[in-house]
Amino acid sequence: MIISKVADLRQELKSKDPGAKVGLVPTMGYLHRGHLSLIERARAENDIVVLSIFVNPTQFAPNEDFDSYPRDLEKDCKLAYQSGANYIFAPSDKEMYGANYSTYVNVDGNISRGLCGKSRPNHFRGVTTIVSKLFNIVNPSNAYFGMKDAQQLSIINRMVKDLNYNINIVPCPIVRDENGLALSSRNAYLTDEAKKQALILSRSLKEAKTLYLEGENNAQELKRYIRGKINSMSLAKIDYVEIVDQETLENIDYINRPSIIALAVYFGKSRLLDNIVLEDK
Ligand code: AMP
């Protein structure tokens, strides 16, 4: 069932068995197999699955791609039902941010300032605001987030702890295409050539992880290696390549705890994200 009003979704969920476990999958739509893996996981672990589809204006800066972000609600609904969603919550901007809207949730500190926070200063404030609203509307037992957006996941974990949300955050592995490119709705913007060149992202991350497992613990060395590989691609423009503590996202020089190598790289107007986890050896 597709629902566009907060009150209707609340009413619908209230009519269910109060002990029913609700799983929430927040998305911006234009669903691909990455999103579907979250819905399938939610289906397996809950009685009711709510998928939200909302291109959230407050997480886009004025110069970003809010207007051109790909949208296809009809196709999304088909895919979502096939994967096990019960409710698709697709509100309007006005429904989520009515007249005189003034309240924002902001996770402060380095966790939000580094990595994507540097080039997108208000982005995570928009994300945590909309995710809080969805948590308050749906009141789920479990909420599902992809590890592709590693910083988003860490910030949401921080918010849940800090604001005492009684919600279990379930991190879901990155889903890739057959060549290793992390699936993203923004891959729709890539030309064939850019798509080919973008394979360097997952390839160089994997190679760096192998170097780490073979004994290289110096973060600068691993970052230099990855940057060199990416810069050999004519269409690539690096935003960042960083190695950070997996929980706090603090930059680290010597890798001696669970960390992630995270990167953001432009290929034309597409800004692609990818990362790889370096577990303790
Ligand atoms: P988005 O629609 O881009 O806001 O993404 C909605 C959710 O799907 C977020 O939790 C993302 O991390 C997750 N997601 C997006 N792409 C992938 C992927 N390739 N693999 C796993 N999860 C993903």
PDB file of C-alpha atoms and ligand atoms in Angstrom:
ATOM      1  CA  MET A   1       0.000   0.000   0.000  1.00  0.00           C
ATOM      2  CA  ILE A   2       1.341   3.431  -0.908  1.00  0.00           C
ATOM      3  CA  ILE A   3       0.770   6.174   1.669  1.00  0.00           C
ATOM      4  CA  SER A   4       1.592   9.858   1.376  1.00  0.00           C
ATOM      5  CA  LYS A   5       0.240  11.299   4.647  1.00  0.00           C
ATOM      6  CA  VAL A   6       1.871  10.964   8.062  1.00  0.00           C
ATOM      7  CA  ALA A   7      -1.517  10.581   9.771  1.00  0.00           C
ATOM      8  CA  ASP A   8      -2.557   7.769   7.417  1.00  0.00           C
ATOM      9  CA  LEU A   9       0.644   5.811   8.000  1.00  0.00           C
ATOM     10  CA  ARG A  10       0.291   6.240  11.770  1.00  0.00           C
ATOM     11  CA  GLN A  11      -3.346   5.091  11.614  1.00  0.00           C
ATOM     12  CA  GLU A  12      -2.440   2.070   9.506  1.00  0.00           C
ATOM     13  CA  LEU A  13       0.391   0.981  11.844  1.00  0.00           C
ATOM     14  CA  LYS A  14      -1.797   1.559  14.911  1.00  0.00           C
ATOM     15  CA  SER A  15      -4.353  -0.897  13.546  1.00  0.00           C
ATOM     16  CA  LYS A  16      -1.771  -3.718  13.641  1.00  0.00           C
ATOM     17  CA  ASP A  17      -0.963  -6.074  16.502  1.00  0.00           C
ATOM     18  CA  PRO A  18       0.922  -3.890  19.034  1.00  0.00           C
ATOM     19  CA  GLY A  19       3.556  -6.630  19.376  1.00  0.00           C
ATOM     20  CA  ALA A  20       4.284  -6.645  15.617  1.00  0.00           C
ATOM     21  CA  LYS A  21       7.898  -5.886  14.780  1.00  0.00           C
ATOM     22  CA  VAL A  22       8.228  -3.046  12.285  1.00  0.00           C
ATOM     23  CA  GLY A  23      11.293  -2.667  10.049  1.00  0.00           C
ATOM     24  CA  LEU A  24      11.985   0.702   8.388  1.00  0.00           C
ATOM     25  CA  VAL A  25      14.054   1.177   5.227  1.00  0.00           C
ATOM     26  CA  PRO A  26      14.607   4.886   4.485  1.00  0.00           C
ATOM     27  CA  THR A  27      15.536   5.709   0.869  1.00  0.00           C
ATOM     28  CA  MET A  28      15.385   8.445  -1.748  1.00  0.00           C
ATOM     29  CA  GLY A  29      13.983   5.993  -4.296  1.00  0.00           C
ATOM     30  CA  TYR A  30      15.087   5.063  -7.811  1.00  0.00           C
ATOM     31  CA  LEU A  31      15.605   1.663  -6.309  1.00  0.00           C
ATOM     32  CA  HIS A  32      18.416  -0.692  -7.272  1.00  0.00           C
ATOM     33  CA  ARG A  33      19.587  -4.030  -5.889  1.00  0.00           C
ATOM     34  CA  GLY A  34      21.376  -2.251  -3.017  1.00  0.00           C
ATOM     35  CA  HIS A  35      18.071  -0.850  -1.745  1.00  0.00           C
ATOM     36  CA  LEU A  36      16.318  -4.156  -2.407  1.00  0.00           C
ATOM     37  CA  SER A  37      18.861  -6.003  -0.248  1.00  0.00           C
ATOM     38  CA  LEU A  38      17.826  -3.756   2.664  1.00  0.00           C
ATOM     39  CA  ILE A  39      14.129  -4.454   2.053  1.00  0.00           C
ATOM     40  CA  GLU A  40      14.766  -8.208   1.840  1.00  0.00           C
ATOM     41  CA  ARG A  41      16.724  -8.144   5.088  1.00  0.00           C
ATOM     42  CA  ALA A  42      13.927  -6.162   6.744  1.00  0.00           C
ATOM     43  CA  ARG A  43      11.368  -8.656   5.392  1.00  0.00           C
ATOM     44  CA  ALA A  44      13.289 -11.548   6.968  1.00  0.00           C
ATOM     45  CA  GLU A  45      13.586  -9.879  10.381  1.00  0.00           C
ATOM     46  CA  ASN A  46      10.227  -8.102  10.899  1.00  0.00           C
ATOM     47  CA  ASP A  47       6.455  -8.608  10.701  1.00  0.00           C
ATOM     48  CA  ILE A  48       5.847  -5.338   8.855  1.00  0.00           C
ATOM     49  CA  VAL A  49       8.201  -3.583   6.438  1.00  0.00           C
ATOM     50  CA  VAL A  50       7.879   0.151   5.755  1.00  0.00           C
ATOM     51  CA  LEU A  51       9.913   1.567   2.893  1.00  0.00           C
ATOM     52  CA  SER A  52      10.138   5.337   2.732  1.00  0.00           C
ATOM     53  CA  ILE A  53      10.814   7.076  -0.553  1.00  0.00           C
ATOM     54  CA  PHE A  54      11.539  10.751  -0.158  1.00  0.00           C
ATOM     55  CA  VAL A  55      14.077  12.899  -1.977  1.00  0.00           C
ATOM     56  CA  ASN A  56      14.829  14.996   1.061  1.00  0.00           C
ATOM     57  CA  PRO A  57      15.389  18.659   0.110  1.00  0.00           C
ATOM     58  CA  THR A  58      17.165  19.586   3.364  1.00  0.00           C
ATOM     59  CA  GLN A  59      20.117  17.311   2.614  1.00  0.00           C
ATOM     60  CA  PHE A  60      20.870  18.991  -0.729  1.00  0.00           C
ATOM     61  CA  ALA A  61      22.752  22.280  -1.072  1.00  0.00           C
ATOM     62  CA  PRO A  62      21.309  24.828  -3.552  1.00  0.00           C
ATOM     63  CA  ASN A  63      24.015  23.970  -6.142  1.00  0.00           C
ATOM     64  CA  GLU A  64      23.387  20.206  -5.902  1.00  0.00           C
ATOM     65  CA  ASP A  65      21.220  17.775  -7.859  1.00  0.00           C
ATOM     66  CA  PHE A  66      17.905  17.908  -5.953  1.00  0.00           C
ATOM     67  CA  ASP A  67      15.854  18.822  -9.053  1.00  0.00           C
ATOM     68  CA  SER A  68      17.559  16.351 -11.356  1.00  0.00           C
ATOM     69  CA  TYR A  69      17.805  13.479  -8.834  1.00  0.00           C
ATOM     70  CA  PRO A  70      16.323  10.437 -10.641  1.00  0.00           C
ATOM     71  CA  ARG A  71      12.751   9.525  -9.655  1.00  0.00           C
ATOM     72  CA  ASP A  72      10.448   6.675 -10.753  1.00  0.00           C
ATOM     73  CA  LEU A  73       7.829   5.955  -8.101  1.00  0.00           C
ATOM     74  CA  GLU A  74       5.815   3.514 -10.200  1.00  0.00           C
ATOM     75  CA  LYS A  75       8.774   1.233 -10.898  1.00  0.00           C
ATOM     76  CA  ASP A  76      10.001   1.602  -7.310  1.00  0.00           C
ATOM     77  CA  CYS A  77       6.654   0.385  -5.954  1.00  0.00           C
ATOM     78  CA  LYS A  78       6.757  -2.737  -8.131  1.00  0.00           C
ATOM     79  CA  LEU A  79      10.312  -3.589  -7.037  1.00  0.00           C
ATOM     80  CA  ALA A  80       9.608  -2.820  -3.394  1.00  0.00           C
ATOM     81  CA  TYR A  81       6.522  -5.060  -3.214  1.00  0.00           C
ATOM     82  CA  GLN A  82       8.426  -7.874  -4.951  1.00  0.00           C
ATOM     83  CA  SER A  83      11.138  -7.590  -2.283  1.00  0.00           C
ATOM     84  CA  GLY A  84       8.633  -7.715   0.565  1.00  0.00           C
ATOM     85  CA  ALA A  85       7.704  -4.139   1.508  1.00  0.00           C
ATOM     86  CA  ASN A  86       4.194  -3.817   2.989  1.00  0.00           C
ATOM     87  CA  TYR A  87       3.947  -0.033   3.014  1.00  0.00           C
ATOM     88  CA  ILE A  88       5.589   2.559   0.839  1.00  0.00           C
ATOM     89  CA  PHE A  89       5.621   5.927   2.514  1.00  0.00           C
ATOM     90  CA  ALA A  90       6.116   8.554  -0.179  1.00  0.00           C
ATOM     91  CA  PRO A  91       5.216  11.961   1.297  1.00  0.00           C
ATOM     92  CA  SER A  92       5.363  15.339  -0.442  1.00  0.00           C
ATOM     93  CA  ASP A  93       7.910  17.990   0.586  1.00  0.00           C
ATOM     94  CA  LYS A  94       5.021  19.928   2.118  1.00  0.00           C
ATOM     95  CA  GLU A  95       3.919  16.974   4.200  1.00  0.00           C
ATOM     96  CA  MET A  96       7.394  16.631   5.733  1.00  0.00           C
ATOM     97  CA  TYR A  97       8.334  20.309   5.925  1.00  0.00           C
ATOM     98  CA  GLY A  98       5.133  22.308   6.380  1.00  0.00           C
ATOM     99  CA  ALA A  99       4.736  26.059   6.807  1.00  0.00           C
ATOM    100  CA  ASN A 100       7.080  27.576   9.414  1.00  0.00           C
ATOM    101  CA  TYR A 101       9.118  24.388   9.701  1.00  0.00           C
ATOM    102  CA  SER A 102      12.037  25.230  12.040  1.00  0.00           C
ATOM    103  CA  THR A 103      13.398  22.135  13.798  1.00  0.00           C
ATOM    104  CA  TYR A 104      16.616  20.369  12.810  1.00  0.00           C
ATOM    105  CA  VAL A 105      18.583  17.518  14.356  1.00  0.00           C
ATOM    106  CA  ASN A 106      22.335  17.947  14.139  1.00  0.00           C
ATOM    107  CA  VAL A 107      25.021  15.477  15.227  1.00  0.00           C
ATOM    108  CA  ASP A 108      27.851  17.803  16.163  1.00  0.00           C
ATOM    109  CA  GLY A 109      31.609  17.371  16.033  1.00  0.00           C
ATOM    110  CA  ASN A 110      34.190  15.736  13.807  1.00  0.00           C
ATOM    111  CA  ILE A 111      31.964  12.803  12.951  1.00  0.00           C
ATOM    112  CA  SER A 112      29.888  15.168  10.769  1.00  0.00           C
ATOM    113  CA  ARG A 113      32.605  17.613   9.730  1.00  0.00           C
ATOM    114  CA  GLY A 114      35.122  15.362   7.957  1.00  0.00           C
ATOM    115  CA  LEU A 115      34.790  13.274   4.776  1.00  0.00           C
ATOM    116  CA  CYS A 116      31.524  14.196   2.993  1.00  0.00           C
ATOM    117  CA  GLY A 117      30.773  16.842   5.634  1.00  0.00           C
ATOM    118  CA  LYS A 118      33.635  18.974   4.301  1.00  0.00           C
ATOM    119  CA  SER A 119      32.261  19.417   0.797  1.00  0.00           C
ATOM    120  CA  ARG A 120      28.577  19.115   1.872  1.00  0.00           C
ATOM    121  CA  PRO A 121      28.420  21.187   5.096  1.00  0.00           C
ATOM    122  CA  ASN A 122      24.658  20.889   5.854  1.00  0.00           C
ATOM    123  CA  HIS A 123      24.105  17.503   4.287  1.00  0.00           C
ATOM    124  CA  PHE A 124      24.105  15.355   7.427  1.00  0.00           C
ATOM    125  CA  ARG A 125      21.931  17.819   9.325  1.00  0.00           C
ATOM    126  CA  GLY A 126      19.329  17.184   6.635  1.00  0.00           C
ATOM    127  CA  VAL A 127      19.842  13.422   6.866  1.00  0.00           C
ATOM    128  CA  THR A 128      19.565  13.224  10.659  1.00  0.00           C
ATOM    129  CA  THR A 129      16.538  15.517  10.620  1.00  0.00           C
ATOM    130  CA  ILE A 130      14.594  13.411   8.127  1.00  0.00           C
ATOM    131  CA  VAL A 131      15.674  10.112   9.707  1.00  0.00           C
ATOM    132  CA  SER A 132      14.545  11.371  13.148  1.00  0.00           C
ATOM    133  CA  LYS A 133      11.208  12.358  11.696  1.00  0.00           C
ATOM    134  CA  LEU A 134      10.810   8.935  10.074  1.00  0.00           C
ATOM    135  CA  PHE A 135      11.762   7.231  13.351  1.00  0.00           C
ATOM    136  CA  ASN A 136       9.118   9.288  15.184  1.00  0.00           C
ATOM    137  CA  ILE A 137       6.451   8.584  12.571  1.00  0.00           C
ATOM    138  CA  VAL A 138       7.067   4.845  12.110  1.00  0.00           C
ATOM    139  CA  ASN A 139       8.488   3.931  15.527  1.00  0.00           C
ATOM    140  CA  PRO A 140      10.285   0.888  14.099  1.00  0.00           C
ATOM    141  CA  SER A 141      12.020  -1.911  16.026  1.00  0.00           C
ATOM    142  CA  ASN A 142      14.715  -2.107  13.342  1.00  0.00           C
ATOM    143  CA  ALA A 143      15.992   0.378  10.767  1.00  0.00           C
ATOM    144  CA  TYR A 144      18.162  -0.650   7.827  1.00  0.00           C
ATOM    145  CA  PHE A 145      21.063   1.374   6.384  1.00  0.00           C
ATOM    146  CA  GLY A 146      23.677   0.546   3.764  1.00  0.00           C
ATOM    147  CA  MET A 147      27.380   0.486   4.575  1.00  0.00           C
ATOM    148  CA  LYS A 148      27.980   2.241   1.258  1.00  0.00           C
ATOM    149  CA  ASP A 149      27.145   5.470   3.074  1.00  0.00           C
ATOM    150  CA  ALA A 150      29.573   4.720   5.901  1.00  0.00           C
ATOM    151  CA  GLN A 151      29.593   8.207   7.387  1.00  0.00           C
ATOM    152  CA  GLN A 152      25.797   8.392   7.342  1.00  0.00           C
ATOM    153  CA  LEU A 153      25.662   5.062   9.183  1.00  0.00           C
ATOM    154  CA  SER A 154      28.158   6.186  11.873  1.00  0.00           C
ATOM    155  CA  ILE A 155      26.281   9.468  12.366  1.00  0.00           C
ATOM    156  CA  ILE A 156      22.931   7.697  12.683  1.00  0.00           C
ATOM    157  CA  ASN A 157      24.411   5.256  15.209  1.00  0.00           C
ATOM    158  CA  ARG A 158      25.687   8.279  17.162  1.00  0.00           C
ATOM    159  CA  MET A 159      22.274   9.986  17.004  1.00  0.00           C
ATOM    160  CA  VAL A 160      20.457   6.846  18.173  1.00  0.00           C
ATOM    161  CA  LYS A 161      22.785   6.543  21.171  1.00  0.00           C
ATOM    162  CA  ASP A 162      22.719  10.239  22.011  1.00  0.00           C
ATOM    163  CA  LEU A 163      18.960  10.700  21.690  1.00  0.00           C
ATOM    164  CA  ASN A 164      18.060   7.340  23.308  1.00  0.00           C
ATOM    165  CA  TYR A 165      16.084   6.026  20.367  1.00  0.00           C
ATOM    166  CA  ASN A 166      15.005   2.478  21.186  1.00  0.00           C
ATOM    167  CA  ILE A 167      15.713   1.329  17.627  1.00  0.00           C
ATOM    168  CA  ASN A 168      18.126  -1.315  16.429  1.00  0.00           C
ATOM    169  CA  ILE A 169      20.229   0.012  13.534  1.00  0.00           C
ATOM    170  CA  VAL A 170      21.077  -2.763  11.086  1.00  0.00           C
ATOM    171  CA  PRO A 171      24.116  -2.113   8.850  1.00  0.00           C
ATOM    172  CA  CYS A 172      23.827  -3.855   5.462  1.00  0.00           C
ATOM    173  CA  PRO A 173      26.773  -4.765   3.190  1.00  0.00           C
ATOM    174  CA  ILE A 174      27.517  -2.832  -0.003  1.00  0.00           C
ATOM    175  CA  VAL A 175      25.904  -4.347  -3.091  1.00  0.00           C
ATOM    176  CA  ARG A 176      28.025  -4.038  -6.250  1.00  0.00           C
ATOM    177  CA  ASP A 177      27.503  -4.699  -9.955  1.00  0.00           C
ATOM    178  CA  GLU A 178      29.225  -7.646 -11.617  1.00  0.00           C
ATOM    179  CA  ASN A 179      32.378  -5.550 -12.132  1.00  0.00           C
ATOM    180  CA  GLY A 180      32.605  -4.279  -8.581  1.00  0.00           C
ATOM    181  CA  LEU A 181      31.058  -0.807  -8.953  1.00  0.00           C
ATOM    182  CA  ALA A 182      28.999   0.018  -5.831  1.00  0.00           C
ATOM    183  CA  LEU A 183      25.370   0.423  -6.917  1.00  0.00           C
ATOM    184  CA  SER A 184      24.013   3.953  -6.549  1.00  0.00           C
ATOM    185  CA  SER A 185      21.016   5.836  -7.922  1.00  0.00           C
ATOM    186  CA  ARG A 186      23.550   8.430  -9.105  1.00  0.00           C
ATOM    187  CA  ASN A 187      25.247   5.845 -11.357  1.00  0.00           C
ATOM    188  CA  ALA A 188      22.399   6.757 -13.734  1.00  0.00           C
ATOM    189  CA  TYR A 189      24.330   9.965 -14.529  1.00  0.00           C
ATOM    190  CA  LEU A 190      27.502   8.107 -15.621  1.00  0.00           C
ATOM    191  CA  THR A 191      28.550   7.894 -19.269  1.00  0.00           C
ATOM    192  CA  ASP A 192      29.762   4.474 -20.486  1.00  0.00           C
ATOM    193  CA  GLU A 193      33.365   5.666 -20.339  1.00  0.00           C
ATOM    194  CA  ALA A 194      32.977   7.068 -16.810  1.00  0.00           C
ATOM    195  CA  LYS A 195      31.341   3.817 -15.699  1.00  0.00           C
ATOM    196  CA  LYS A 196      34.343   1.918 -16.996  1.00  0.00           C
ATOM    197  CA  GLN A 197      36.849   4.256 -15.346  1.00  0.00           C
ATOM    198  CA  ALA A 198      34.917   4.260 -12.050  1.00  0.00           C
ATOM    199  CA  LEU A 199      35.802   0.595 -11.554  1.00  0.00           C
ATOM    200  CA  ILE A 200      39.150   1.895 -10.286  1.00  0.00           C
ATOM    201  CA  LEU A 201      37.416   2.838  -7.013  1.00  0.00           C
ATOM    202  CA  SER A 202      36.541  -0.658  -5.804  1.00  0.00           C
ATOM    203  CA  ARG A 203      39.654  -2.117  -7.405  1.00  0.00           C
ATOM    204  CA  SER A 204      42.069   0.250  -5.657  1.00  0.00           C
ATOM    205  CA  LEU A 205      40.260  -0.158  -2.309  1.00  0.00           C
ATOM    206  CA  LYS A 206      40.549  -3.917  -2.601  1.00  0.00           C
ATOM    207  CA  GLU A 207      44.230  -3.712  -3.515  1.00  0.00           C
ATOM    208  CA  ALA A 208      44.920  -1.379  -0.596  1.00  0.00           C
ATOM    209  CA  LYS A 209      43.204  -3.827   1.737  1.00  0.00           C
ATOM    210  CA  THR A 210      45.462  -6.593   0.431  1.00  0.00           C
ATOM    211  CA  LEU A 211      48.517  -4.387   1.115  1.00  0.00           C
ATOM    212  CA  TYR A 212      47.181  -3.803   4.645  1.00  0.00           C
ATOM    213  CA  LEU A 213      46.645  -7.535   5.210  1.00  0.00           C
ATOM    214  CA  GLU A 214      50.193  -8.159   3.953  1.00  0.00           C
ATOM    215  CA  GLY A 215      51.543  -5.828   6.660  1.00  0.00           C
ATOM    216  CA  GLU A 216      51.224  -2.173   5.524  1.00  0.00           C
ATOM    217  CA  ASN A 217      49.782  -0.238   8.486  1.00  0.00           C
ATOM    218  CA  ASN A 218      50.808   3.236   7.402  1.00  0.00           C
ATOM    219  CA  ALA A 219      47.647   5.095   6.382  1.00  0.00           C
ATOM    220  CA  GLN A 220      49.552   7.704   4.330  1.00  0.00           C
ATOM    221  CA  GLU A 221      51.125   4.962   2.209  1.00  0.00           C
ATOM    222  CA  LEU A 222      47.781   3.276   1.523  1.00  0.00           C
ATOM    223  CA  LYS A 223      46.118   6.599   0.688  1.00  0.00           C
ATOM    224  CA  ARG A 224      48.992   7.522  -1.645  1.00  0.00           C
ATOM    225  CA  TYR A 225      48.579   4.180  -3.398  1.00  0.00           C
ATOM    226  CA  ILE A 226      44.834   4.668  -3.928  1.00  0.00           C
ATOM    227  CA  ARG A 227      45.180   8.303  -5.031  1.00  0.00           C
ATOM    228  CA  GLY A 228      47.815   7.310  -7.596  1.00  0.00           C
ATOM    229  CA  LYS A 229      45.522   4.671  -9.082  1.00  0.00           C
ATOM    230  CA  ILE A 230      42.488   6.986  -9.222  1.00  0.00           C
ATOM    231  CA  ASN A 231      44.461   9.912 -10.647  1.00  0.00           C
ATOM    232  CA  SER A 232      45.531   7.699 -13.556  1.00  0.00           C
ATOM    233  CA  MET A 233      41.891   7.908 -14.786  1.00  0.00           C
ATOM    234  CA  SER A 234      41.307  10.918 -17.016  1.00  0.00           C
ATOM    235  CA  LEU A 235      37.713  11.579 -15.850  1.00  0.00           C
ATOM    236  CA  ALA A 236      38.319  11.183 -12.104  1.00  0.00           C
ATOM    237  CA  LYS A 237      38.504  14.125  -9.735  1.00  0.00           C
ATOM    238  CA  ILE A 238      39.177  13.126  -6.142  1.00  0.00           C
ATOM    239  CA  ASP A 239      37.111  14.808  -3.416  1.00  0.00           C
ATOM    240  CA  TYR A 240      38.737  12.765  -0.638  1.00  0.00           C
ATOM    241  CA  VAL A 241      40.494   9.505   0.148  1.00  0.00           C
ATOM    242  CA  GLU A 242      40.741   9.010   3.927  1.00  0.00           C
ATOM    243  CA  ILE A 243      41.402   6.292   6.460  1.00  0.00           C
ATOM    244  CA  VAL A 244      39.344   6.749   9.614  1.00  0.00           C
ATOM    245  CA  ASP A 245      38.341   4.988  12.824  1.00  0.00           C
ATOM    246  CA  GLN A 246      35.196   3.002  12.021  1.00  0.00           C
ATOM    247  CA  GLU A 247      33.172   4.354  14.950  1.00  0.00           C
ATOM    248  CA  THR A 248      34.345   7.923  15.498  1.00  0.00           C
ATOM    249  CA  LEU A 249      35.528   8.641  11.916  1.00  0.00           C
ATOM    250  CA  GLU A 250      38.646  10.345  13.327  1.00  0.00           C
ATOM    251  CA  ASN A 251      41.542  10.322  10.856  1.00  0.00           C
ATOM    252  CA  ILE A 252      44.217   7.802  11.731  1.00  0.00           C
ATOM    253  CA  ASP A 253      47.878   7.605  10.716  1.00  0.00           C
ATOM    254  CA  TYR A 254      48.724   4.124  11.948  1.00  0.00           C
ATOM    255  CA  ILE A 255      46.086   1.412  11.480  1.00  0.00           C
ATOM    256  CA  ASN A 256      45.760  -0.512  14.737  1.00  0.00           C
ATOM    257  CA  ARG A 257      41.965  -0.694  15.222  1.00  0.00           C
ATOM    258  CA  PRO A 258      38.865  -1.331  13.080  1.00  0.00           C
ATOM    259  CA  SER A 259      39.018   1.324  10.384  1.00  0.00           C
ATOM    260  CA  ILE A 260      37.566   2.171   7.016  1.00  0.00           C
ATOM    261  CA  ILE A 261      39.136   3.516   3.894  1.00  0.00           C
ATOM    262  CA  ALA A 262      36.505   5.906   2.556  1.00  0.00           C
ATOM    263  CA  LEU A 263      36.538   7.876  -0.663  1.00  0.00           C
ATOM    264  CA  ALA A 264      34.460  10.234  -2.760  1.00  0.00           C
ATOM    265  CA  VAL A 265      35.401  10.850  -6.380  1.00  0.00           C
ATOM    266  CA  TYR A 266      33.749  12.858  -9.141  1.00  0.00           C
ATOM    267  CA  PHE A 267      33.349  11.322 -12.576  1.00  0.00           C
ATOM    268  CA  GLY A 268      31.792  14.177 -14.544  1.00  0.00           C
ATOM    269  CA  LYS A 269      28.849  15.449 -12.490  1.00  0.00           C
ATOM    270  CA  SER A 270      28.484  12.180 -10.564  1.00  0.00           C
ATOM    271  CA  ARG A 271      30.075  12.121  -7.143  1.00  0.00           C
ATOM    272  CA  LEU A 272      30.622   8.468  -6.268  1.00  0.00           C
ATOM    273  CA  LEU A 273      31.236   7.050  -2.803  1.00  0.00           C
ATOM    274  CA  ASP A 274      32.891   3.794  -1.866  1.00  0.00           C
ATOM    275  CA  ASN A 275      34.664   2.325   1.129  1.00  0.00           C
ATOM    276  CA  ILE A 276      36.179  -0.834   2.526  1.00  0.00           C
ATOM    277  CA  VAL A 277      36.467  -2.014   6.117  1.00  0.00           C
ATOM    278  CA  LEU A 278      39.889  -2.895   7.559  1.00  0.00           C
ATOM    279  CA  GLU A 279      39.184  -5.224  10.454  1.00  0.00           C
ATOM    280  CA  ASP A 280      41.702  -5.856  13.218  1.00  0.00           C
ATOM    281  CA  LYS A 281      44.357  -8.255  11.929  1.00  0.00           C
TER     282      LYS A 281
HETATM  283  P1  AMP B   1      19.650   6.440  -0.901  1.00  0.00           P
HETATM  284  O1  AMP B   1      18.387   6.178  -1.651  1.00  0.00           O
HETATM  285  O2  AMP B   1      20.841   6.647  -1.759  1.00  0.00           O
HETATM  286  O3  AMP B   1      19.468   7.505   0.157  1.00  0.00           O
HETATM  287  O4  AMP B   1      19.969   5.107  -0.084  1.00  0.00           O
HETATM  288  C1  AMP B   1      19.028   4.544   0.794  1.00  0.00           C
HETATM  289  C2  AMP B   1      19.698   3.461   1.605  1.00  0.00           C
HETATM  290  O5  AMP B   1      20.194   2.455   0.743  1.00  0.00           O
HETATM  291  C3  AMP B   1      20.907   3.984   2.418  1.00  0.00           C
HETATM  292  O6  AMP B   1      20.921   3.360   3.678  1.00  0.00           O
HETATM  293  C4  AMP B   1      22.065   3.548   1.557  1.00  0.00           C
HETATM  294  O7  AMP B   1      23.255   3.360   2.296  1.00  0.00           O
HETATM  295  C5  AMP B   1      21.563   2.223   1.017  1.00  0.00           C
HETATM  296  N1  AMP B   1      22.299   1.873  -0.206  1.00  0.00           N
HETATM  297  C6  AMP B   1      22.479   2.640  -1.299  1.00  0.00           C
HETATM  298  N2  AMP B   1      23.277   2.006  -2.199  1.00  0.00           N
HETATM  299  C7  AMP B   1      23.603   0.811  -1.643  1.00  0.00           C
HETATM  300  C8  AMP B   1      24.405  -0.290  -2.071  1.00  0.00           C
HETATM  301  N3  AMP B   1      25.038  -0.297  -3.240  1.00  0.00           N
HETATM  302  N4  AMP B   1      24.510  -1.348  -1.232  1.00  0.00           N
HETATM  303  C9  AMP B   1      23.891  -1.353  -0.021  1.00  0.00           C
HETATM  304  N5  AMP B   1      23.109  -0.344   0.423  1.00  0.00           N
HETATM  305  C10 AMP B   1      22.970   0.724  -0.361  1.00  0.00           C
END
